[in-house]
XYZ file of C-alpha atoms in Angstrom:
511
model
C 165.599 52.784 61.338
C 168.250 55.305 60.202
C 170.763 53.929 62.717
C 170.106 50.359 61.558
C 170.789 51.328 57.917
C 173.952 53.163 58.917
C 175.127 50.157 60.949
C 174.829 47.996 57.866
C 176.555 50.610 55.665
C 179.439 51.421 58.063
C 182.707 49.645 58.759
C 182.637 50.368 62.457
C 179.990 50.355 65.211
C 180.942 53.933 66.165
C 180.547 55.480 62.699
C 176.741 55.894 62.710
C 176.947 57.918 65.908
C 179.515 60.205 64.321
C 177.178 60.716 61.352
C 174.249 61.517 63.589
C 176.337 63.843 65.776
C 177.429 65.948 62.780
C 173.969 66.057 61.253
C 172.435 66.748 64.639
C 174.610 69.871 65.027
C 173.626 70.959 61.500
C 169.912 70.555 62.214
C 170.136 72.521 65.472
C 171.999 75.318 63.723
C 169.482 75.390 60.926
C 166.452 75.415 63.239
C 168.004 78.096 65.411
C 168.965 80.292 62.475
C 165.328 80.297 61.270
C 165.007 83.297 63.568
C 166.273 85.417 60.669
C 162.886 84.897 58.982
C 159.785 86.736 60.187
C 157.998 83.376 60.200
C 158.008 79.932 58.594
C 155.070 77.777 57.657
C 154.041 74.785 59.793
C 154.605 72.541 56.742
C 158.249 73.701 56.511
C 158.810 73.354 60.247
C 157.316 69.852 60.281
C 159.495 68.393 57.549
C 162.692 70.484 57.467
C 164.661 68.487 60.084
C 163.806 65.086 58.629
C 164.677 66.174 55.065
C 167.898 67.852 56.139
C 168.980 64.713 57.950
C 168.102 62.376 55.082
C 169.544 64.568 52.304
C 172.809 65.740 53.871
C 173.727 62.397 55.467
C 175.445 61.652 52.142
C 178.191 64.124 52.811
C 179.317 62.383 55.991
C 179.111 59.012 54.264
C 181.320 60.250 51.404
C 184.122 61.413 53.727
C 183.951 58.399 56.054
C 183.988 55.846 53.229
C 186.902 57.644 51.618
C 188.711 57.645 55.004
C 188.186 53.851 55.317
C 189.449 53.388 51.729
C 192.579 55.457 52.419
C 193.260 53.496 55.661
C 192.888 50.284 53.679
C 195.562 51.572 51.298
C 198.002 51.819 54.192
C 197.838 55.484 55.222
C 198.127 56.537 58.834
C 195.007 58.227 60.431
C 196.006 61.879 59.929
C 197.097 61.525 56.286
C 194.041 59.320 55.619
C 191.706 62.013 57.075
C 193.350 64.733 55.010
C 193.292 62.619 51.836
C 189.635 61.657 52.407
C 188.590 65.271 52.922
C 190.541 66.440 49.865
C 189.263 63.721 47.573
C 185.641 64.033 48.807
C 185.331 67.805 48.620
C 184.594 67.819 44.906
C 181.697 65.361 45.195
C 180.374 66.997 48.367
C 180.619 70.493 46.931
C 178.909 69.518 43.714
C 176.246 67.543 45.543
C 175.464 70.312 48.084
C 175.501 73.068 45.433
C 173.105 71.243 43.143
C 170.856 70.461 46.095
C 170.845 74.134 47.171
C 170.121 75.182 43.581
C 167.208 72.808 43.405
C 165.740 74.218 46.590
C 166.351 77.863 45.654
C 164.350 77.261 42.499
C 161.301 77.178 44.755
C 161.719 80.909 45.599
C 160.584 81.756 42.097
C 157.128 80.425 42.845
C 154.327 82.957 43.166
C 152.888 80.669 45.862
C 154.781 81.881 48.950
C 155.172 78.450 50.612
C 157.678 77.588 47.885
C 160.074 80.334 48.972
C 159.481 79.369 52.584
C 160.461 75.701 52.034
C 163.245 76.560 49.582
C 165.049 79.090 51.773
C 164.883 77.005 54.941
C 166.095 73.783 53.255
C 168.756 75.578 51.141
C 170.108 77.160 54.334
C 170.036 73.795 56.047
C 172.049 72.111 53.283
C 174.627 74.937 53.314
C 175.010 74.550 57.065
C 175.278 70.744 56.729
C 177.941 71.150 54.012
C 180.085 73.453 56.145
C 179.571 71.364 59.287
C 180.510 68.115 57.591
C 183.687 69.571 56.027
C 184.783 71.073 59.349
C 183.510 68.710 62.001
C 183.583 65.269 60.343
C 187.382 65.101 59.726
C 187.958 66.259 63.326
C 185.680 63.562 64.720
C 187.252 60.882 62.512
C 190.721 61.730 63.731
C 189.650 62.219 67.368
C 187.819 58.875 67.401
C 190.379 56.967 65.311
C 191.130 54.486 68.083
C 187.437 53.835 68.831
C 186.823 53.317 65.076
C 189.644 50.820 64.856
C 188.526 48.898 67.956
C 184.892 48.751 66.899
C 185.413 47.608 63.321
C 183.063 44.944 61.944
C 182.733 43.170 58.607
C 180.863 44.848 55.773
C 177.178 43.944 55.860
C 176.183 45.507 52.609
C 176.399 43.213 49.580
C 179.315 43.559 47.226
C 178.569 45.354 43.992
C 181.316 43.545 42.050
C 179.072 41.033 40.262
C 176.220 43.581 40.065
C 178.462 46.059 38.232
C 179.533 43.537 35.592
C 175.904 42.391 35.156
C 174.688 45.973 34.596
C 177.325 46.621 31.951
C 176.606 43.259 30.272
C 172.838 43.927 30.128
C 173.203 47.604 29.134
C 170.960 47.514 26.039
C 168.228 45.585 27.824
C 168.271 48.122 30.680
C 167.924 51.037 28.213
C 164.994 49.292 26.543
C 163.228 48.564 29.854
C 163.685 52.153 31.046
C 162.236 53.531 27.828
C 159.249 51.213 28.044
C 158.540 52.513 31.553
C 159.585 56.187 31.105
C 157.508 57.069 28.020
C 154.077 56.065 29.504
C 155.114 57.670 32.837
C 155.960 60.944 31.105
C 152.551 61.035 29.445
C 150.753 59.934 32.627
C 152.304 62.551 34.931
C 151.000 65.304 32.617
C 147.417 64.127 33.271
C 147.430 63.772 37.053
C 144.438 64.972 39.078
C 145.311 67.572 41.719
C 143.530 68.896 44.800
C 143.548 72.689 45.276
C 140.825 73.132 47.854
C 140.813 74.332 51.462
C 141.523 70.806 52.761
C 144.564 70.225 50.583
C 146.949 71.458 53.243
C 145.178 69.907 56.242
C 144.095 66.513 57.370
C 141.158 65.013 55.512
C 140.244 63.117 58.689
C 140.741 65.998 61.129
C 138.223 67.992 63.174
C 137.770 70.553 60.396
C 136.733 67.896 57.897
C 134.330 66.324 60.375
C 132.676 69.633 61.212
C 132.466 70.491 57.523
C 130.738 67.162 56.791
C 128.205 67.793 59.597
C 127.341 71.201 58.146
C 126.897 69.700 54.627
C 124.686 66.926 55.998
C 122.517 69.428 57.848
C 122.212 72.266 55.345
C 123.270 70.660 52.073
C 126.376 71.308 49.969
C 126.846 74.857 48.641
C 129.450 76.351 46.366
C 128.885 80.098 46.391
C 130.815 82.804 44.479
C 130.461 86.447 45.428
C 130.776 89.162 42.795
C 131.296 92.832 43.451
C 130.344 95.082 40.528
C 129.977 98.886 40.272
C 126.555 99.958 41.557
C 126.175 102.718 38.984
C 124.881 100.488 36.087
C 121.455 99.056 36.973
C 120.784 97.734 33.449
C 124.162 96.014 33.323
C 123.452 94.327 36.654
C 120.029 93.115 35.457
C 121.515 91.757 32.208
C 124.420 90.077 34.046
C 122.104 88.332 36.532
C 119.860 87.133 33.650
C 122.866 85.726 31.804
C 124.143 83.955 34.921
C 120.740 82.413 35.702
C 120.422 81.061 32.156
C 123.472 78.841 32.598
C 122.993 75.166 33.653
C 126.250 75.487 35.680
C 124.582 77.895 38.096
C 121.929 76.889 40.702
C 120.665 80.363 41.591
C 121.689 84.049 41.639
C 120.947 86.400 44.552
C 121.281 90.149 44.089
C 119.343 93.289 44.827
C 117.803 93.157 41.365
C 116.576 89.577 41.998
C 115.101 90.086 45.484
C 113.349 93.405 44.697
C 111.732 94.759 41.610
C 114.393 96.770 39.712
C 111.653 99.294 38.807
C 111.433 100.360 42.440
C 113.924 103.172 43.145
C 116.638 101.823 45.462
C 116.271 104.652 47.913
C 112.677 103.444 48.571
C 113.858 99.986 49.661
C 114.368 99.204 53.352
C 117.831 100.125 54.699
C 118.413 96.533 55.929
C 117.886 95.210 52.406
C 120.167 97.747 50.847
C 122.890 97.088 53.415
C 122.928 93.403 52.395
C 123.723 94.161 48.799
C 125.041 97.723 48.381
C 128.129 99.606 49.521
C 129.326 103.017 48.617
C 130.791 101.829 45.300
C 129.765 98.226 44.716
C 126.757 96.005 44.377
C 126.982 92.411 45.649
C 125.843 89.403 43.624
C 125.932 85.890 45.153
C 126.105 83.063 42.611
C 125.571 79.481 43.790
C 127.125 76.830 41.513
C 125.609 73.423 40.812
C 129.034 71.731 40.752
C 131.129 70.582 43.697
C 134.066 72.708 44.712
C 136.812 70.625 43.118
C 135.580 69.429 39.747
C 135.981 70.249 36.066
C 132.413 71.566 36.114
C 133.331 74.025 38.875
C 136.343 75.296 36.937
C 134.122 75.633 33.869
C 131.522 77.596 35.862
C 134.181 79.978 37.146
C 135.447 80.560 33.654
C 131.879 81.270 32.452
C 131.186 83.688 35.346
C 134.408 85.590 34.752
C 133.758 85.931 31.035
C 130.153 87.074 31.657
C 131.018 89.716 34.240
C 133.974 90.916 32.147
C 131.524 91.524 29.273
C 129.371 93.920 31.328
C 131.978 95.372 33.652
C 135.377 95.244 31.904
C 138.159 95.123 34.525
C 135.918 96.811 37.120
C 134.742 93.772 39.117
C 135.944 91.566 41.937
C 135.224 87.913 42.747
C 135.616 85.837 45.918
C 134.778 82.248 46.851
C 136.287 78.793 47.161
C 135.737 77.981 43.470
C 137.420 81.205 42.263
C 140.293 80.773 44.713
C 140.914 77.234 43.510
C 140.812 78.372 39.919
C 143.413 81.083 40.718
C 145.608 78.588 42.603
C 145.381 76.144 39.718
C 146.478 78.781 37.237
C 149.303 79.936 39.541
C 150.495 76.396 40.159
C 150.739 75.597 36.472
C 152.849 78.714 35.866
C 154.980 78.091 38.943
C 155.636 74.529 37.933
C 157.055 75.593 34.558
C 159.252 78.329 36.049
C 160.582 76.118 38.885
C 161.293 73.187 36.533
C 163.210 75.343 34.043
C 165.282 77.090 36.728
C 166.120 73.942 38.701
C 167.132 71.955 35.611
C 169.215 74.846 34.275
C 170.916 75.619 37.619
C 171.719 71.978 38.369
C 172.974 71.437 34.801
C 175.274 74.469 34.967
C 176.732 73.398 38.311
C 177.449 69.866 36.991
C 178.971 71.435 33.845
C 181.370 73.529 35.914
C 182.152 70.666 38.274
C 183.074 68.104 35.620
C 183.940 70.653 32.903
C 181.858 68.624 30.521
C 179.050 69.439 28.056
C 177.649 65.892 27.996
C 177.650 64.810 31.634
C 175.067 67.433 32.813
C 172.604 66.143 30.231
C 173.110 62.520 31.157
C 172.953 63.044 34.949
C 169.901 65.292 34.849
C 168.175 62.950 32.394
C 168.543 60.015 34.754
C 167.001 61.885 37.685
C 164.305 63.440 35.450
C 163.233 60.007 34.285
C 162.948 58.956 37.908
C 160.750 62.040 38.552
C 158.496 61.160 35.601
C 158.034 57.616 36.867
C 157.423 58.897 40.393
C 154.782 61.408 39.242
C 153.217 58.882 36.936
C 152.377 56.445 39.690
C 149.394 58.441 41.055
C 147.861 58.494 37.563
C 148.051 54.760 37.149
C 146.741 54.170 40.678
C 143.868 56.586 40.138
C 144.704 58.760 43.153
C 144.728 62.582 43.406
C 147.689 64.644 44.545
C 147.661 67.643 46.873
C 148.974 70.521 44.720
C 151.642 71.526 47.269
C 153.331 68.133 46.880
C 153.132 68.463 43.096
C 154.659 71.951 43.265
C 157.721 71.195 45.366
C 158.531 67.505 44.783
C 160.212 67.973 41.392
C 162.826 70.364 42.815
C 163.111 68.361 46.032
C 163.741 65.052 44.241
C 166.116 66.617 41.719
C 168.100 68.478 44.362
C 168.075 65.637 46.879
C 169.016 62.748 44.641
C 171.328 64.239 42.018
C 174.044 63.575 44.650
C 173.919 59.849 43.823
C 174.566 60.494 40.119
C 177.411 62.927 40.901
C 179.163 60.471 43.223
C 179.024 57.561 40.769
C 180.091 59.753 37.827
C 183.006 61.152 39.828
C 184.247 57.640 40.540
C 183.705 56.640 36.936
C 185.877 59.525 35.697
C 188.571 58.567 38.235
C 188.645 54.956 37.028
C 188.643 56.032 33.360
C 192.185 57.286 33.876
C 193.363 53.697 34.056
C 190.534 51.560 32.657
C 188.318 51.143 29.606
C 184.676 52.312 29.751
C 182.989 49.031 30.722
C 185.529 48.154 33.408
C 185.456 51.737 34.720
C 181.648 51.611 35.011
C 181.807 48.274 36.908
C 184.525 49.574 39.236
C 182.576 52.838 39.838
C 179.533 50.763 40.815
C 181.644 48.617 43.114
C 183.207 51.703 44.776
C 180.161 53.906 45.142
C 177.245 51.464 45.064
C 177.205 51.087 48.859
C 177.092 54.862 49.427
C 174.352 55.360 46.867
C 172.276 52.479 48.225
C 172.643 53.744 51.824
C 171.752 57.347 50.936
C 168.749 56.262 48.863
C 167.486 53.968 51.619
C 167.775 56.651 54.317
C 166.028 59.311 52.214
C 163.381 56.865 51.038
C 162.576 55.602 54.538
C 162.593 59.160 55.915
C 160.150 60.218 53.229
C 157.832 57.255 53.794
C 157.966 57.737 57.574
C 156.958 61.391 57.136
C 154.228 60.421 54.714
C 152.755 57.684 56.833
C 153.013 59.350 60.225
C 151.844 62.880 59.334
C 148.118 63.691 59.553
C 148.541 66.782 57.386
C 147.784 65.888 53.771
C 150.374 68.280 52.265
C 153.209 66.899 54.362
C 152.010 63.322 53.843
C 151.946 63.807 50.061
C 155.444 65.341 49.949
C 156.791 62.544 52.183
C 155.305 59.716 50.098
C 156.443 61.263 46.831
C 159.971 61.909 48.111
C 160.216 58.408 49.620
C 159.213 56.744 46.367
C 161.287 59.241 44.317
C 164.461 58.592 46.287
C 164.073 54.840 45.739
C 163.488 55.320 42.006
C 166.459 57.708 41.694
C 168.686 55.246 43.505
C 167.623 52.383 41.283
C 168.169 54.347 38.055
C 171.543 55.683 39.184
C 172.714 52.135 39.952
C 171.422 50.693 36.672
C 170.813 53.255 33.962
C 173.573 55.800 34.684
C 176.533 53.325 34.372
C 175.032 52.136 31.085
C 174.723 55.658 29.750
C 178.277 56.489 30.834
C 179.501 53.410 28.924
C 177.412 53.942 25.813
C 178.162 57.664 25.531
C 181.788 57.418 26.632
C 183.280 58.525 23.297
C 181.106 61.634 23.347
C 181.862 62.284 27.027
C 185.583 62.057 26.377
C 185.319 64.403 23.398
C 183.273 67.038 25.288
C 185.053 67.019 28.653
C 188.126 69.041 29.520
C 191.050 67.164 31.053
C 190.487 63.873 29.164
C 193.114 64.443 26.520
C 195.506 62.092 28.279
C 192.906 59.322 28.352
C 192.175 59.668 24.631
C 195.910 59.790 23.780
C 196.631 56.674 25.863
C 193.790 54.724 24.174
C 194.953 55.754 20.692
C 198.460 54.498 21.480
C 197.148 51.191 22.840
C 194.946 50.764 19.755
């Protein structure tokens, strides 16, 4: 499928094979260099190659399309290759740096899989960036004759009429985006997430089948084990009584509930004592009435923790699926905030330094952030639950992977603004970069959907589906909303961007 899309996007039958050769080398180098890590997760290993291919394919497209453009302007192959590399390096550098920053944001997660995914993908993008800048110009020049002989007409539609239509309907586009974005923002804050022991595995696999057979035979249980100091008998009795009184708890099993507390413990059989006592702790088993993943289960865990904290302040331990899920839920919520802040700030700073503008980082990040809100709002409206790993990493993945589209279009807009007025510059930028954006978005979207549909691992499937839909949404908004924002906010952009003094002076003279 990737080759078919590249065939439609290219100007020569040989170009797609050059793209795949460069990216193939990058993927092999990235996979081989994973030896520097002690280990990587199976989730990272399963999706790293596909994501690296889909995300970094843009860089080869940028150079090749620039090369074709320079050749169309009359340059010979060698000057055209040099000009294409020189003019593309700004977009490629900004795109790769922002992508790397988005992935590196994942290392700030307390949940270790974030660092695992972030480091492997960030390393992959860096390798792709260097490989494309070094190898792609060499291949273009070496295969210049094959490229010329295998030329074909452009299959992608022209964006000339589309660009003018977008500019003409700019206020309608803003209104429609706001109508969709506001409910999506509210919806994505209320999604239901899965944190349990099947969230990273297949819900239809052998584990799930065996688990269902056990539940059918013995009934569903949701136990929590407490370890409390064994030196306070009265506290243990009071704690067990408080736990049993709660409607959230089915039963409580402890030494004080299976044997009369009035009997000295040394008189009890050794086998009984071994089941509940250790040198320092006494074990209490609490069975909850609620299922493992439910609001009632989280409420029960909160009640248990507050009760045991009352009798044994900071001297107790808890274990069980319910308590683990509650801990993961708390960690995920904190991680999400940290990762979101870092990724947005890092990407914004890189765009600021690239374009030397105070306004452009806000506009570009806002476009992709709206696409993320819409993407994350879809599960709420469809009534489906998300595996928490997908929720954790998709925001940084989508931001890092699709900000490239916005950078490319904005770079062309700023180029055309040197000679044209805002509306015309926006239309020309769409015409020049629309094909590259469309191709990149299609490749990443199809790669994500393929990963999501083919994988039997829920975590990988969730990430794939979210990334596939997110890439499509980002591509649509970059091709529609971003040109409108660049046009509407052009006076502010020109006033807050270094190097635009000549443009402003020229427009004042013409006025």
